[in-house]
Amino acid sequence: MRNLKLNIEGSWWDSLLYKGHLHLFGTDGSISVFAWETLVSELAQSIAGAEKALRFAFSESNAVYRSTMNVEDVRRCFDELPATEFDISSKELAKYRVSQADSGFPFPHATSSFHYDRMIVATSRGIFGSHYNTNTQDRSEVVRLSPVGANQAWPAYGNVAVAAGNAGLYQIDIRVQDREWPKEQEGDHLSARTCEACDWMFGNIIGMSFEEGSVLARFRTRSLNDRTSPDGADAFQSDDREADINWQRSFSSVDRLEEVVRSKFDPSDRKPLTWGSQDKLYKVEGKNLVVYRLLYNGKLQFIGKLDLPANLTNLVSVKTSLFGLVFEFDDSLLVLTSDGQAHALDGEPVNWRVFPRSRRYENHLHVLGETSLAIYSFNQDVEQDQFKKLIGTRAPANWSE
């Protein structure tokens, strides 16, 4: 399946896609909201035969995993495209602007995300939140949820995982069942180890550290079979992947991952580099990347090993998504897709992000440059065996329905 790229002219600090709208944070502290679904639809209509491929690539990527979908037909849609790269000028983009206002968040921020119609933003001054009206695209007044300065805030299961640098790893309960935000709090301090980044492995939280060693905060999950989304909406319509996951959690323990996955390849004076997301944990062993699966019983199972696509000595960060792994270096990005192919993206980005918890945009990589936003659509994953692939998270089983 061909990979596609959409270039959008303009200069922004950050981007978010949520429930059919593109949110762009300006370098002046503003935020603009654009009708993304309409933009993609009208772009597709302007190119003969492009409607299905562009819809799958940029606005409904989960559709290609449905059991009723013929992969050969989908591949043909992509193969028949006259090009793999498309452009939207700033003038064209302006036609789709729904609103523009001051964001209300401290600028510059570290990360932004949505969770159950709540915008969560991590900054050096703490974690901030704002309720979002999906009908009007209006937001409530910004409130500070936590005074803990953070490199990253990553919400899931009604909580926010916080990578707080030297302060360690935290979790904040944002009480999604309530209409009001909880009182400002530091939250649960899960680990004192330096934490550069965090992610979710089902209901567990992984805190990544380059020097001190990564940790896995484990939680017990209780099944709630009759659970619906907090606002009573049909869970299928939610853009949060956890919307149909039973999620009541209670803290269990914190594992030091170097003790769990240690091998003869690990130098005695340095903790191995490990990170994970959803069903998989990755560990660097020399020139190899070792892959483990997190089982439902909480155990880690070795499932394979592959050659590293590059020397990670100058690695700045790494993120996992459905389509693969994204490595950030000082002046480039390297994407290792789930089919084992490496894609080099030269040039230092202003910012970049993936959408691993989305239902519709999980194949996106957004790279923000000085003069444009490049949206890469990686589409090879549907051709991979989701239970056997080593690279990237597994597509949810209910996507085949």
mmCIF file of C-alpha atoms in Angstrom:
data_model
loop_
_atom_site.group_PDB
_atom_site.id
_atom_site.type_symbol
_atom_site.label_atom_id
_atom_site.label_comp_id
_atom_site.label_asym_id
_atom_site.label_seq_id
_atom_site.Cartn_x
_atom_site.Cartn_y
_atom_site.Cartn_z
ATOM 1 C CA MET A 1 0.000 0.000 0.000
ATOM 2 C CA ARG A 2 1.422 3.377 -1.000
ATOM 3 C CA ASN A 3 2.289 5.946 1.649
ATOM 4 C CA LEU A 4 0.971 9.461 1.091
ATOM 5 C CA LYS A 5 1.940 12.965 2.174
ATOM 6 C CA LEU A 6 -0.109 16.132 2.549
ATOM 7 C CA ASN A 7 1.748 19.454 2.864
ATOM 8 C CA ILE A 8 -0.147 22.328 4.494
ATOM 9 C CA GLU A 9 1.427 25.756 4.139
ATOM 10 C CA GLY A 10 1.915 27.745 7.351
ATOM 11 C CA SER A 11 3.908 27.989 10.566
ATOM 12 C CA TRP A 12 2.580 26.344 13.737
ATOM 13 C CA TRP A 13 3.825 24.987 17.016
ATOM 14 C CA ASP A 14 1.617 21.906 17.375
ATOM 15 C CA SER A 15 -1.232 20.029 15.699
ATOM 16 C CA LEU A 16 -4.118 17.873 16.893
ATOM 17 C CA LEU A 17 -6.777 15.893 15.049
ATOM 18 C CA TYR A 18 -9.935 15.022 16.936
ATOM 19 C CA LYS A 19 -13.439 14.084 15.819
ATOM 20 C CA GLY A 20 -13.186 15.537 12.361
ATOM 21 C CA HIS A 21 -11.403 18.790 13.199
ATOM 22 C CA LEU A 22 -7.784 19.886 12.891
ATOM 23 C CA HIS A 23 -6.487 22.041 15.740
ATOM 24 C CA LEU A 24 -3.372 24.074 14.992
ATOM 25 C CA PHE A 25 -1.480 25.899 17.740
ATOM 26 C CA GLY A 26 0.131 29.058 16.395
ATOM 27 C CA THR A 27 3.592 30.279 17.364
ATOM 28 C CA ASP A 28 1.840 33.372 18.772
ATOM 29 C CA GLY A 29 -0.103 31.373 21.387
ATOM 30 C CA SER A 30 -3.279 31.144 19.304
ATOM 31 C CA ILE A 31 -5.257 28.074 18.315
ATOM 32 C CA SER A 32 -7.160 27.674 15.046
ATOM 33 C CA VAL A 33 -9.741 24.971 14.330
ATOM 34 C CA PHE A 34 -10.362 23.689 10.799
ATOM 35 C CA ALA A 35 -13.040 21.417 9.303
ATOM 36 C CA TRP A 36 -10.714 18.521 8.503
ATOM 37 C CA GLU A 37 -13.242 16.070 7.084
ATOM 38 C CA THR A 38 -14.548 18.688 4.675
ATOM 39 C CA LEU A 39 -11.019 19.620 3.618
ATOM 40 C CA VAL A 40 -10.104 15.997 2.858
ATOM 41 C CA SER A 41 -13.395 15.347 1.073
ATOM 42 C CA GLU A 42 -13.095 18.386 -1.189
ATOM 43 C CA LEU A 43 -9.431 17.666 -1.900
ATOM 44 C CA ALA A 44 -10.406 14.127 -2.947
ATOM 45 C CA GLN A 45 -13.227 15.387 -5.155
ATOM 46 C CA SER A 46 -10.795 17.654 -6.983
ATOM 47 C CA ILE A 47 -8.697 14.640 -8.058
ATOM 48 C CA ALA A 48 -10.312 12.045 -10.299
ATOM 49 C CA GLY A 49 -10.529 8.639 -8.626
ATOM 50 C CA ALA A 50 -8.932 9.804 -5.360
ATOM 51 C CA GLU A 51 -11.938 9.845 -3.056
ATOM 52 C CA LYS A 52 -11.570 6.433 -1.386
ATOM 53 C CA ALA A 53 -7.784 6.458 -1.073
ATOM 54 C CA LEU A 54 -7.612 9.939 0.455
ATOM 55 C CA ARG A 55 -10.448 9.150 2.842
ATOM 56 C CA PHE A 56 -8.686 5.991 4.033
ATOM 57 C CA ALA A 57 -5.319 7.752 4.211
ATOM 58 C CA PHE A 58 -6.258 10.956 5.995
ATOM 59 C CA SER A 59 -9.634 10.705 7.714
ATOM 60 C CA GLU A 60 -10.810 7.117 8.250
ATOM 61 C CA SER A 61 -7.814 4.827 8.381
ATOM 62 C CA ASN A 62 -9.445 2.281 10.697
ATOM 63 C CA ALA A 63 -11.971 1.424 7.949
ATOM 64 C CA VAL A 64 -9.422 -0.601 5.971
ATOM 65 C CA TYR A 65 -9.128 -3.122 8.846
ATOM 66 C CA ARG A 66 -12.780 -4.154 8.606
ATOM 67 C CA SER A 67 -13.330 -7.798 7.721
ATOM 68 C CA THR A 68 -15.771 -6.735 4.995
ATOM 69 C CA MET A 69 -13.070 -4.703 3.275
ATOM 70 C CA ASN A 70 -11.195 -6.287 0.358
ATOM 71 C CA VAL A 71 -7.521 -5.381 0.794
ATOM 72 C CA GLU A 72 -6.870 -5.819 -2.922
ATOM 73 C CA ASP A 73 -9.571 -3.265 -3.707
ATOM 74 C CA VAL A 74 -8.071 -0.861 -1.182
ATOM 75 C CA ARG A 75 -4.592 -1.337 -2.657
ATOM 76 C CA ARG A 76 -5.979 -0.646 -6.126
ATOM 77 C CA CYS A 77 -7.437 2.656 -4.889
ATOM 78 C CA PHE A 78 -3.997 3.744 -3.721
ATOM 79 C CA ASP A 79 -2.215 2.436 -6.823
ATOM 80 C CA GLU A 80 -4.508 4.432 -9.103
ATOM 81 C CA LEU A 81 -3.732 7.758 -7.445
ATOM 82 C CA PRO A 82 -1.997 10.148 -9.881
ATOM 83 C CA ALA A 83 0.419 11.259 -7.130
ATOM 84 C CA THR A 84 1.488 10.431 -3.588
ATOM 85 C CA GLU A 85 2.054 14.010 -2.418
ATOM 86 C CA PHE A 86 -0.548 16.758 -2.190
ATOM 87 C CA ASP A 87 -0.448 20.438 -1.211
ATOM 88 C CA ILE A 88 -2.792 22.837 0.552
ATOM 89 C CA SER A 89 -1.869 26.535 0.462
ATOM 90 C CA SER A 90 -2.499 28.844 3.412
ATOM 91 C CA LYS A 91 -5.194 30.565 1.345
ATOM 92 C CA GLU A 92 -6.956 27.261 0.660
ATOM 93 C CA LEU A 93 -6.666 26.236 4.317
ATOM 94 C CA ALA A 94 -8.326 29.467 5.439
ATOM 95 C CA LYS A 95 -11.549 28.395 3.688
ATOM 96 C CA TYR A 96 -11.963 25.621 6.255
ATOM 97 C CA ARG A 97 -11.259 27.673 9.396
ATOM 98 C CA VAL A 98 -14.036 27.291 11.951
ATOM 99 C CA SER A 99 -12.544 29.429 14.717
ATOM 100 C CA GLN A 100 -9.396 31.186 15.871
ATOM 101 C CA ALA A 101 -8.614 32.486 19.360
ATOM 102 C CA ASP A 102 -5.959 32.709 22.027
ATOM 103 C CA SER A 103 -5.369 29.166 23.258
ATOM 104 C CA GLY A 104 -5.361 30.154 26.926
ATOM 105 C CA PHE A 105 -2.560 27.659 27.598
ATOM 106 C CA PRO A 106 0.984 28.640 28.580
ATOM 107 C CA PHE A 107 3.197 28.893 25.508
ATOM 108 C CA PRO A 108 5.222 27.061 24.415
ATOM 109 C CA HIS A 109 3.771 23.799 25.636
ATOM 110 C CA ALA A 110 5.386 20.351 25.559
ATOM 111 C CA THR A 111 2.510 18.115 24.407
ATOM 112 C CA SER A 112 -1.223 18.302 23.755
ATOM 113 C CA SER A 113 -3.931 15.662 23.464
ATOM 114 C CA PHE A 114 -7.665 15.038 23.719
ATOM 115 C CA HIS A 115 -9.450 12.640 26.042
ATOM 116 C CA TYR A 116 -13.236 12.371 26.298
ATOM 117 C CA ASP A 117 -13.723 15.871 24.875
ATOM 118 C CA ARG A 118 -11.104 17.336 27.182
ATOM 119 C CA MET A 119 -7.978 19.004 25.886
ATOM 120 C CA ILE A 120 -4.938 18.180 28.042
ATOM 121 C CA VAL A 121 -1.736 20.219 27.678
ATOM 122 C CA ALA A 122 1.632 19.635 29.371
ATOM 123 C CA THR A 123 3.894 22.608 30.097
ATOM 124 C CA SER A 124 6.856 23.504 32.295
ATOM 125 C CA ARG A 125 4.333 25.301 34.552
ATOM 126 C CA GLY A 126 2.113 22.275 35.050
ATOM 127 C CA ILE A 127 -0.678 20.269 33.415
ATOM 128 C CA PHE A 128 -3.635 22.250 32.077
ATOM 129 C CA GLY A 129 -7.060 21.266 30.777
ATOM 130 C CA SER A 130 -10.064 22.662 28.951
ATOM 131 C CA HIS A 131 -13.458 21.131 28.112
ATOM 132 C CA TYR A 132 -14.207 20.959 24.395
ATOM 133 C CA ASN A 133 -17.638 21.212 22.777
ATOM 134 C CA THR A 134 -17.557 19.009 19.677
ATOM 135 C CA ASN A 135 -20.708 20.633 18.278
ATOM 136 C CA THR A 136 -19.518 24.247 18.384
ATOM 137 C CA GLN A 137 -15.724 23.742 18.692
ATOM 138 C CA ASP A 138 -15.780 26.072 21.704
ATOM 139 C CA ARG A 139 -13.629 25.421 24.764
ATOM 140 C CA SER A 140 -14.154 26.214 28.426
ATOM 141 C CA GLU A 141 -11.779 28.328 30.474
ATOM 142 C CA VAL A 142 -8.351 26.736 30.878
ATOM 143 C CA VAL A 143 -7.645 25.364 34.366
ATOM 144 C CA ARG A 144 -4.458 24.014 35.905
ATOM 145 C CA LEU A 145 -4.875 20.379 36.870
ATOM 146 C CA SER A 146 -1.427 19.887 38.387
ATOM 147 C CA PRO A 147 1.514 22.138 39.320
ATOM 148 C CA VAL A 148 3.980 19.454 38.186
ATOM 149 C CA GLY A 149 6.032 20.649 35.214
ATOM 150 C CA ALA A 150 6.110 17.999 32.515
ATOM 151 C CA ASN A 151 7.771 16.817 29.324
ATOM 152 C CA GLN A 152 4.612 14.939 28.390
ATOM 153 C CA ALA A 153 1.039 14.373 29.548
ATOM 154 C CA TRP A 154 -0.653 11.346 28.012
ATOM 155 C CA PRO A 155 -4.318 10.659 28.930
ATOM 156 C CA ALA A 156 -6.093 7.301 28.878
ATOM 157 C CA TYR A 157 -8.575 5.359 31.019
ATOM 158 C CA GLY A 158 -9.776 8.546 32.730
ATOM 159 C CA ASN A 159 -6.273 9.380 33.968
ATOM 160 C CA VAL A 160 -3.292 11.358 32.736
ATOM 161 C CA ALA A 161 0.199 9.831 32.765
ATOM 162 C CA VAL A 162 2.782 12.563 33.357
ATOM 163 C CA ALA A 163 6.475 12.380 32.451
ATOM 164 C CA ALA A 164 7.913 15.015 34.768
ATOM 165 C CA GLY A 165 11.625 14.856 33.963
ATOM 166 C CA ASN A 166 13.760 14.837 37.106
ATOM 167 C CA ALA A 167 10.613 14.692 39.251
ATOM 168 C CA GLY A 168 9.711 11.263 37.857
ATOM 169 C CA LEU A 169 6.461 9.633 36.730
ATOM 170 C CA TYR A 170 2.999 10.716 37.921
ATOM 171 C CA GLN A 171 -0.633 9.826 37.343
ATOM 172 C CA ILE A 172 -3.548 12.265 37.666
ATOM 173 C CA ASP A 173 -7.189 11.160 37.918
ATOM 174 C CA ILE A 174 -9.218 13.722 35.931
ATOM 175 C CA ARG A 175 -12.569 12.191 36.970
ATOM 176 C CA VAL A 176 -14.112 11.894 33.523
ATOM 177 C CA GLN A 177 -17.434 10.819 35.070
ATOM 178 C CA ASP A 178 -17.842 14.314 36.520
ATOM 179 C CA ARG A 179 -18.737 17.477 34.654
ATOM 180 C CA GLU A 180 -16.264 19.552 36.674
ATOM 181 C CA TRP A 181 -12.499 19.299 36.813
ATOM 182 C CA PRO A 182 -11.033 17.915 40.053
ATOM 183 C CA LYS A 183 -9.122 20.226 42.371
ATOM 184 C CA GLU A 184 -5.528 20.972 41.399
ATOM 185 C CA GLN A 185 -3.298 18.118 42.537
ATOM 186 C CA GLU A 186 0.144 16.650 42.062
ATOM 187 C CA GLY A 187 -1.420 13.249 41.593
ATOM 188 C CA ASP A 188 0.053 9.843 42.375
ATOM 189 C CA HIS A 189 3.861 9.775 42.323
ATOM 190 C CA LEU A 190 4.527 6.410 40.675
ATOM 191 C CA SER A 191 8.317 6.579 40.317
ATOM 192 C CA ALA A 192 11.117 8.928 41.375
ATOM 193 C CA ARG A 193 13.327 7.895 38.464
ATOM 194 C CA THR A 194 13.952 10.558 35.840
ATOM 195 C CA CYS A 195 11.180 10.271 33.253
ATOM 196 C CA GLU A 196 11.641 11.757 29.767
ATOM 197 C CA ALA A 197 8.488 10.263 28.242
ATOM 198 C CA CYS A 198 5.534 8.045 29.091
ATOM 199 C CA ASP A 199 3.012 5.804 27.380
ATOM 200 C CA TRP A 200 0.251 3.339 28.136
ATOM 201 C CA MET A 201 0.540 -0.441 27.933
ATOM 202 C CA PHE A 202 -3.156 -1.244 28.240
ATOM 203 C CA GLY A 203 -4.027 -0.038 31.765
ATOM 204 C CA ASN A 204 -0.372 0.113 32.817
ATOM 205 C CA ILE A 205 1.942 3.114 32.462
ATOM 206 C CA ILE A 206 5.509 2.974 31.209
ATOM 207 C CA GLY A 207 7.941 5.732 32.167
ATOM 208 C CA MET A 208 10.916 6.011 29.817
ATOM 209 C CA SER A 209 14.345 7.099 31.021
ATOM 210 C CA PHE A 210 17.507 7.219 28.934
ATOM 211 C CA GLU A 211 19.914 7.106 31.873
ATOM 212 C CA GLU A 212 18.208 5.785 35.002
ATOM 213 C CA GLY A 213 16.230 2.967 33.405
ATOM 214 C CA SER A 214 12.569 2.757 32.418
ATOM 215 C CA VAL A 215 9.799 1.582 34.730
ATOM 216 C CA LEU A 216 6.424 -0.096 34.268
ATOM 217 C CA ALA A 217 3.724 0.951 36.736
ATOM 218 C CA ARG A 218 1.285 -1.939 36.860
ATOM 219 C CA PHE A 219 -2.428 -1.637 37.570
ATOM 220 C CA ARG A 220 -5.128 -4.234 38.108
ATOM 221 C CA THR A 221 -8.150 -3.788 35.846
ATOM 222 C CA ARG A 222 -11.702 -4.739 36.804
ATOM 223 C CA SER A 223 -14.177 -5.608 34.074
ATOM 224 C CA LEU A 224 -17.192 -3.332 33.664
ATOM 225 C CA ASN A 225 -19.137 -4.949 30.849
ATOM 226 C CA ASP A 226 -21.966 -2.431 30.876
ATOM 227 C CA ARG A 227 -19.717 0.603 30.747
ATOM 228 C CA THR A 228 -20.540 3.463 28.367
ATOM 229 C CA SER A 229 -18.681 6.664 27.660
ATOM 230 C CA PRO A 230 -19.045 9.381 30.345
ATOM 231 C CA ASP A 231 -21.357 11.566 28.269
ATOM 232 C CA GLY A 232 -23.636 8.651 27.430
ATOM 233 C CA ALA A 233 -22.711 8.644 23.751
ATOM 234 C CA ASP A 234 -22.260 5.470 21.779
ATOM 235 C CA ALA A 235 -18.683 4.351 22.422
ATOM 236 C CA PHE A 236 -18.211 3.463 18.774
ATOM 237 C CA GLN A 237 -18.479 7.138 17.865
ATOM 238 C CA SER A 238 -15.666 8.143 20.191
ATOM 239 C CA ASP A 239 -12.260 9.034 18.851
ATOM 240 C CA ASP A 240 -10.596 7.591 21.961
ATOM 241 C CA ARG A 241 -9.495 4.007 21.409
ATOM 242 C CA GLU A 242 -10.051 3.170 25.091
ATOM 243 C CA ALA A 243 -13.757 4.096 24.815
ATOM 244 C CA ASP A 244 -14.771 0.440 24.606
ATOM 245 C CA ILE A 245 -12.126 -0.922 26.993
ATOM 246 C CA ASN A 246 -13.090 -1.885 30.558
ATOM 247 C CA TRP A 247 -10.953 0.470 32.549
ATOM 248 C CA GLN A 248 -11.509 0.521 36.311
ATOM 249 C CA ARG A 249 -7.968 0.292 37.654
ATOM 250 C CA SER A 250 -6.173 -0.081 40.983
ATOM 251 C CA PHE A 251 -2.434 0.292 41.572
ATOM 252 C CA SER A 252 -0.406 -2.916 41.879
ATOM 253 C CA SER A 253 3.369 -2.333 41.662
ATOM 254 C CA VAL A 254 6.231 -0.635 39.812
ATOM 255 C CA ASP A 255 8.735 -2.800 37.933
ATOM 256 C CA ARG A 256 12.252 -1.661 37.118
ATOM 257 C CA LEU A 257 12.435 -2.926 33.569
ATOM 258 C CA GLU A 258 16.176 -3.602 33.583
ATOM 259 C CA GLU A 259 15.449 -6.269 36.193
ATOM 260 C CA VAL A 260 12.636 -7.786 34.133
ATOM 261 C CA VAL A 261 14.345 -7.953 30.729
ATOM 262 C CA ARG A 262 18.051 -7.993 31.616
ATOM 263 C CA SER A 263 20.360 -10.072 29.408
ATOM 264 C CA LYS A 264 24.056 -10.687 28.821
ATOM 265 C CA PHE A 265 24.071 -7.834 26.293
ATOM 266 C CA ASP A 266 23.399 -5.207 28.960
ATOM 267 C CA PRO A 267 26.546 -3.448 30.257
ATOM 268 C CA SER A 268 26.698 -3.622 34.027
ATOM 269 C CA ASP A 269 27.191 0.133 34.442
ATOM 270 C CA ARG A 270 24.240 1.298 32.347
ATOM 271 C CA LYS A 271 20.527 0.594 32.270
ATOM 272 C CA PRO A 272 19.231 -0.715 28.916
ATOM 273 C CA LEU A 273 17.108 1.613 26.785
ATOM 274 C CA THR A 274 13.529 0.330 26.902
ATOM 275 C CA TRP A 275 10.147 1.764 25.943
ATOM 276 C CA GLY A 276 6.713 0.401 25.160
ATOM 277 C CA SER A 277 3.142 1.065 24.083
ATOM 278 C CA GLN A 278 -0.050 -0.987 24.262
ATOM 279 C CA ASP A 279 0.891 -4.636 23.618
ATOM 280 C CA LYS A 280 4.661 -4.351 22.994
ATOM 281 C CA LEU A 281 7.826 -3.407 24.839
ATOM 282 C CA TYR A 282 11.084 -2.644 23.014
ATOM 283 C CA LYS A 283 14.621 -2.952 24.306
ATOM 284 C CA VAL A 284 17.928 -2.025 22.671
ATOM 285 C CA GLU A 285 20.556 -4.791 22.839
ATOM 286 C CA GLY A 286 23.713 -3.776 20.990
ATOM 287 C CA LYS A 287 22.752 -3.401 17.329
ATOM 288 C CA ASN A 288 19.463 -5.225 17.822
ATOM 289 C CA LEU A 289 15.980 -4.293 18.905
ATOM 290 C CA VAL A 290 14.391 -6.967 21.091
ATOM 291 C CA VAL A 291 10.601 -7.110 21.223
ATOM 292 C CA TYR A 292 8.406 -8.386 24.071
ATOM 293 C CA ARG A 293 4.641 -8.769 24.248
ATOM 294 C CA LEU A 294 2.734 -7.793 27.359
ATOM 295 C CA LEU A 295 0.306 -10.641 28.046
ATOM 296 C CA TYR A 296 -3.069 -10.318 29.750
ATOM 297 C CA ASN A 297 -1.639 -12.002 32.861
ATOM 298 C CA GLY A 298 0.938 -9.206 33.128
ATOM 299 C CA LYS A 299 3.947 -11.247 32.004
ATOM 300 C CA LEU A 300 6.353 -10.114 29.296
ATOM 301 C CA GLN A 301 6.934 -12.672 26.532
ATOM 302 C CA PHE A 302 9.892 -12.496 24.129
ATOM 303 C CA ILE A 303 8.517 -12.528 20.571
ATOM 304 C CA GLY A 304 11.438 -11.572 18.357
ATOM 305 C CA LYS A 305 14.516 -9.564 17.505
ATOM 306 C CA LEU A 306 15.457 -7.364 14.555
ATOM 307 C CA ASP A 307 18.340 -5.199 13.413
ATOM 308 C CA LEU A 308 18.241 -1.576 14.484
ATOM 309 C CA PRO A 309 17.693 0.718 11.495
ATOM 310 C CA ALA A 310 20.337 3.177 12.748
ATOM 311 C CA ASN A 311 22.839 3.923 15.493
ATOM 312 C CA LEU A 312 20.844 5.299 18.419
ATOM 313 C CA THR A 313 23.743 7.096 20.111
ATOM 314 C CA ASN A 314 22.268 10.519 19.289
ATOM 315 C CA LEU A 315 18.646 9.529 19.861
ATOM 316 C CA VAL A 316 16.500 12.379 21.193
ATOM 317 C CA SER A 317 13.178 10.545 21.552
ATOM 318 C CA VAL A 318 11.161 7.629 20.222
ATOM 319 C CA LYS A 319 7.423 7.006 19.887
ATOM 320 C CA THR A 320 5.348 3.962 19.007
ATOM 321 C CA SER A 321 2.239 3.946 16.848
ATOM 322 C CA LEU A 322 0.145 1.423 14.965
ATOM 323 C CA PHE A 323 2.162 1.876 11.771
ATOM 324 C CA GLY A 324 5.585 1.522 13.417
ATOM 325 C CA LEU A 325 8.290 3.327 15.384
ATOM 326 C CA VAL A 326 9.461 6.926 14.982
ATOM 327 C CA PHE A 327 12.998 7.794 16.102
ATOM 328 C CA GLU A 328 13.967 11.444 16.552
ATOM 329 C CA PHE A 329 17.582 12.564 16.144
ATOM 330 C CA ASP A 330 19.103 16.054 16.308
ATOM 331 C CA ASP A 331 18.447 16.853 12.655
ATOM 332 C CA SER A 332 16.114 14.149 11.325
ATOM 333 C CA LEU A 333 13.398 11.596 11.951
ATOM 334 C CA LEU A 334 13.580 7.910 11.070
ATOM 335 C CA VAL A 335 10.399 5.877 10.656
ATOM 336 C CA LEU A 336 10.568 2.086 10.939
ATOM 337 C CA THR A 337 7.252 0.836 9.595
ATOM 338 C CA SER A 338 5.567 -2.440 10.492
ATOM 339 C CA ASP A 339 6.682 -4.046 7.221
ATOM 340 C CA GLY A 340 10.333 -3.590 8.258
ATOM 341 C CA GLN A 341 11.069 -0.657 5.945
ATOM 342 C CA ALA A 342 13.021 2.409 7.139
ATOM 343 C CA HIS A 343 12.028 5.892 5.964
ATOM 344 C CA ALA A 344 14.425 8.798 6.606
ATOM 345 C CA LEU A 345 12.906 12.275 6.985
ATOM 346 C CA ASP A 346 15.755 14.771 6.876
ATOM 347 C CA GLY A 347 15.670 18.164 8.553
ATOM 348 C CA GLU A 348 15.161 19.228 12.157
ATOM 349 C CA PRO A 349 11.430 19.525 12.907
ATOM 350 C CA VAL A 350 9.898 22.295 14.979
ATOM 351 C CA ASN A 351 7.688 19.624 16.489
ATOM 352 C CA TRP A 352 6.185 16.260 15.559
ATOM 353 C CA ARG A 353 3.550 13.861 16.800
ATOM 354 C CA VAL A 354 1.693 10.613 16.235
ATOM 355 C CA PHE A 355 -1.843 9.553 17.211
ATOM 356 C CA PRO A 356 -1.507 6.028 18.652
ATOM 357 C CA ARG A 357 -4.761 6.174 20.633
ATOM 358 C CA SER A 358 -6.937 7.490 17.819
ATOM 359 C CA ARG A 359 -9.549 5.472 15.953
ATOM 360 C CA ARG A 360 -9.273 7.384 12.694
ATOM 361 C CA TYR A 361 -5.851 9.014 12.473
ATOM 362 C CA GLU A 362 -3.534 6.391 13.944
ATOM 363 C CA ASN A 363 -1.660 6.092 10.616
ATOM 364 C CA HIS A 364 -0.656 9.780 10.748
ATOM 365 C CA LEU A 365 2.740 11.288 11.455
ATOM 366 C CA HIS A 366 2.614 15.078 11.726
ATOM 367 C CA VAL A 367 5.914 16.901 11.201
ATOM 368 C CA LEU A 368 5.799 20.643 11.812
ATOM 369 C CA GLY A 369 8.469 22.628 9.996
ATOM 370 C CA GLU A 370 9.308 26.316 9.693
ATOM 371 C CA THR A 371 6.936 26.906 6.771
ATOM 372 C CA SER A 372 4.555 23.954 6.622
ATOM 373 C CA LEU A 373 2.888 21.034 8.336
ATOM 374 C CA ALA A 374 3.684 17.718 6.640
ATOM 375 C CA ILE A 375 1.126 14.988 7.314
ATOM 376 C CA TYR A 376 2.496 11.564 6.420
ATOM 377 C CA SER A 377 0.016 8.729 5.968
ATOM 378 C CA PHE A 378 1.614 5.287 6.419
ATOM 379 C CA ASN A 379 -0.720 2.669 4.976
ATOM 380 C CA GLN A 380 1.226 -0.594 4.852
ATOM 381 C CA ASP A 381 0.065 -1.882 8.223
ATOM 382 C CA VAL A 382 -3.252 -3.325 7.060
ATOM 383 C CA GLU A 383 -1.249 -5.896 5.072
ATOM 384 C CA GLN A 384 0.569 -7.120 8.200
ATOM 385 C CA ASP A 385 -0.482 -9.966 10.479
ATOM 386 C CA GLN A 386 -1.481 -8.008 13.591
ATOM 387 C CA PHE A 387 -0.632 -10.896 15.935
ATOM 388 C CA LYS A 388 2.785 -11.631 14.427
ATOM 389 C CA LYS A 389 4.198 -8.213 13.554
ATOM 390 C CA LEU A 390 7.117 -6.996 15.671
ATOM 391 C CA ILE A 391 6.993 -3.303 14.821
ATOM 392 C CA GLY A 392 4.098 -1.122 15.946
ATOM 393 C CA THR A 393 1.107 -1.772 18.147
ATOM 394 C CA ARG A 394 -1.635 -4.228 17.281
ATOM 395 C CA ALA A 395 -4.838 -2.942 15.691
ATOM 396 C CA PRO A 396 -7.828 -3.375 18.045
ATOM 397 C CA ALA A 397 -9.839 -6.497 17.280
ATOM 398 C CA ASN A 398 -13.126 -4.569 17.112
ATOM 399 C CA TRP A 399 -11.889 -2.637 14.081
ATOM 400 C CA SER A 400 -12.639 -5.733 12.004
ATOM 401 C CA GLU A 401 -16.326 -5.515 12.890
#
